[in-house]
Amino acid sequence: MKEADKFEKSNLFEGIVSIRALLGAYGSVLNNRRIEEILYDRDKISRTPKEYAFLKHRAEELNFQITEVSRSEIESLAIGQSHGGILARCSERTIPMLGDLPIKENGFYVMLEGIEDPYNFGYALRSLYAAGADGVVLSPRNWMSAAGVVCRASAGASEQIPMYLCESSEMAVDTFKALGYRLICADLPNSVPVYETDLSFPIFLVVGGEKRGISRSVLDKASAIVRIEYGRDFPAALSAASAATVLGFEVYRQNKNEEIL
């Protein structure tokens, strides 16, 4: 089995943090995912009566069901170990195409290229959401097919942050540049230190995975190529999640007096 196969279409969300994020996204025009059923460890009910009562109330309000099951059944279905005795079966999320909905005039958007696994993708989304990114652009092949894993890794951020699909990376770049955004790419050749680069809004930031990086066709259109300088001589690249964290919060630092949320 390929590494990616075990995550294929994993719309089973695990843990109360993921479920609260799903509930928090109800009513958003950018997220139409719905909970269909929550599986709850029946032995957990007496230990967490307030949590169970909260979910029962939301189930009645939002028209989904709660099914009490054994711990062993939950463990047989879960991918991870941090489910806390709660799983949610959910519908698919319809992600709009870039251009179908308005883009902020003076915002901060990010495209993640070539990330190899859903955990790293989720960790990157967690940081970008915390740093105030207005949205994330995805290629047609992306890790949102493993939405449950991504949600858990991102601490729910994947269900809260706006997402857009693009036909190609080049199309996304051209769309944002036409709106007056500067394209900032994270790479080493022909780069300048990120802390010496103007990252004032509007910014379209592209972060590549450790193995494949950013495509040449995108780099050729960059307003600036930036690098993260290290505190010692170290030849290895940061993970995409780590790089997204550093870059996202530097964008936040430089624009923190602006309205970015």
Tab-separated table of C-alpha atoms in Angstrom, residues 6-119:
chain	number	residue	atom	x	y	z
A	6	LYS	CA	-4.345	4.850	3.912
A	7	PHE	CA	-5.556	8.461	4.041
A	8	GLU	CA	-7.747	8.284	0.942
A	9	LYS	CA	-11.167	9.865	1.564
A	10	SER	CA	-10.740	9.920	5.341
A	11	ASN	CA	-13.797	12.015	6.202
A	12	LEU	CA	-13.919	10.496	9.663
A	13	PHE	CA	-13.038	13.276	12.091
A	14	GLU	CA	-11.428	12.330	15.390
A	15	GLY	CA	-11.560	14.049	18.782
A	16	ILE	CA	-13.523	16.875	20.359
A	17	VAL	CA	-11.217	19.614	18.979
A	18	SER	CA	-11.990	18.530	15.412
A	19	ILE	CA	-15.696	18.261	16.145
A	20	ARG	CA	-15.834	21.723	17.734
A	21	ALA	CA	-14.114	23.099	14.618
A	22	LEU	CA	-16.726	21.420	12.425
A	23	LEU	CA	-19.529	22.884	14.508
A	24	GLY	CA	-17.885	26.303	14.433
A	25	ALA	CA	-17.824	26.232	10.621
A	26	TYR	CA	-21.603	25.771	10.335
A	27	GLY	CA	-23.115	28.770	8.620
A	28	SER	CA	-19.915	29.729	6.790
A	29	VAL	CA	-20.350	30.404	3.087
A	30	LEU	CA	-16.906	28.844	2.532
A	31	ASN	CA	-17.508	25.539	4.304
A	32	ASN	CA	-20.592	23.421	3.652
A	33	ARG	CA	-19.340	20.264	5.382
A	34	ARG	CA	-21.910	18.743	7.709
A	35	ILE	CA	-21.735	16.198	10.510
A	36	GLU	CA	-23.848	13.154	9.698
A	37	GLU	CA	-23.209	11.055	12.806
A	38	ILE	CA	-21.084	11.178	15.942
A	39	LEU	CA	-19.827	7.919	17.407
A	40	TYR	CA	-19.346	8.279	21.153
A	41	ASP	CA	-17.646	5.849	23.520
A	42	ARG	CA	-20.489	4.731	25.804
A	43	ASP	CA	-18.099	4.182	28.718
A	44	LYS	CA	-16.980	7.819	28.435
A	45	ILE	CA	-20.443	9.342	28.988
A	46	SER	CA	-20.376	9.113	32.778
A	47	ARG	CA	-16.917	10.731	32.877
A	48	THR	CA	-17.746	13.632	30.543
A	49	PRO	CA	-21.456	14.395	31.044
A	50	LYS	CA	-21.178	18.088	30.074
A	51	GLU	CA	-19.401	17.283	26.815
A	52	TYR	CA	-21.960	14.623	25.963
A	53	ALA	CA	-24.880	16.936	26.821
A	54	PHE	CA	-23.371	19.673	24.638
A	55	LEU	CA	-23.096	17.321	21.676
A	56	LYS	CA	-26.598	15.966	22.222
A	57	HIS	CA	-27.961	19.512	22.189
A	58	ARG	CA	-26.090	20.398	18.972
A	59	ALA	CA	-27.209	17.113	17.378
A	60	GLU	CA	-30.850	18.003	17.983
A	61	GLU	CA	-30.284	21.559	16.810
A	62	LEU	CA	-28.382	20.637	13.628
A	63	ASN	CA	-30.115	17.371	12.784
A	64	PHE	CA	-27.384	14.759	13.118
A	65	GLN	CA	-27.344	11.731	15.348
A	66	ILE	CA	-25.142	10.492	18.188
A	67	THR	CA	-24.562	6.765	18.387
A	68	GLU	CA	-23.153	5.212	21.538
A	69	VAL	CA	-20.606	2.522	20.666
A	70	SER	CA	-17.834	0.547	22.334
A	71	ARG	CA	-14.296	1.839	22.668
A	72	SER	CA	-13.058	-1.076	20.569
A	73	GLU	CA	-15.314	-0.049	17.666
A	74	ILE	CA	-13.970	3.492	17.750
A	75	GLU	CA	-10.380	2.247	17.834
A	76	SER	CA	-11.033	-0.045	14.862
A	77	LEU	CA	-12.198	2.929	12.775
A	78	ALA	CA	-9.774	5.657	13.875
A	79	ILE	CA	-6.518	6.351	12.063
A	80	GLY	CA	-4.864	8.105	15.012
A	81	GLN	CA	-4.659	7.507	18.750
A	82	SER	CA	-5.848	10.918	19.931
A	83	HIS	CA	-9.561	10.446	19.240
A	84	GLY	CA	-10.572	10.652	22.914
A	85	GLY	CA	-13.439	8.254	22.304
A	86	ILE	CA	-15.254	10.483	19.782
A	87	LEU	CA	-15.531	10.192	15.993
A	88	ALA	CA	-17.673	12.101	13.510
A	89	ARG	CA	-18.783	10.887	10.099
A	90	CYS	CA	-19.053	13.902	7.815
A	91	SER	CA	-20.081	14.943	4.343
A	92	GLU	CA	-17.637	16.234	1.761
A	93	ARG	CA	-16.688	19.904	1.694
A	94	THR	CA	-17.144	21.801	-1.545
A	95	ILE	CA	-14.082	23.978	-2.063
A	96	PRO	CA	-14.767	26.879	-4.452
A	97	MET	CA	-12.586	27.562	-7.449
A	98	LEU	CA	-10.292	30.546	-7.215
A	99	GLY	CA	-12.143	33.404	-8.881
A	100	ASP	CA	-15.619	32.208	-7.941
A	101	LEU	CA	-15.581	34.300	-4.743
A	102	PRO	CA	-14.051	37.724	-4.045
A	103	ILE	CA	-10.445	38.044	-2.842
A	104	LYS	CA	-9.572	40.746	-0.319
A	105	GLU	CA	-7.995	43.821	-1.872
A	106	ASN	CA	-5.233	44.037	0.716
A	107	GLY	CA	-4.866	40.535	2.089
A	108	PHE	CA	-2.535	37.644	2.830
A	109	TYR	CA	-3.036	34.399	0.914
A	110	VAL	CA	-0.853	31.311	0.752
A	111	MET	CA	-0.304	28.451	-1.670
A	112	LEU	CA	1.314	25.219	-0.428
A	113	GLU	CA	3.071	23.270	-3.193
A	114	GLY	CA	4.299	19.689	-3.051
A	115	ILE	CA	3.687	18.776	0.604
A	116	GLU	CA	4.180	15.045	0.977
A	117	ASP	CA	1.799	14.016	3.770
A	118	PRO	CA	-1.440	15.214	5.405
A	119	TYR	CA	0.101	15.728	8.840
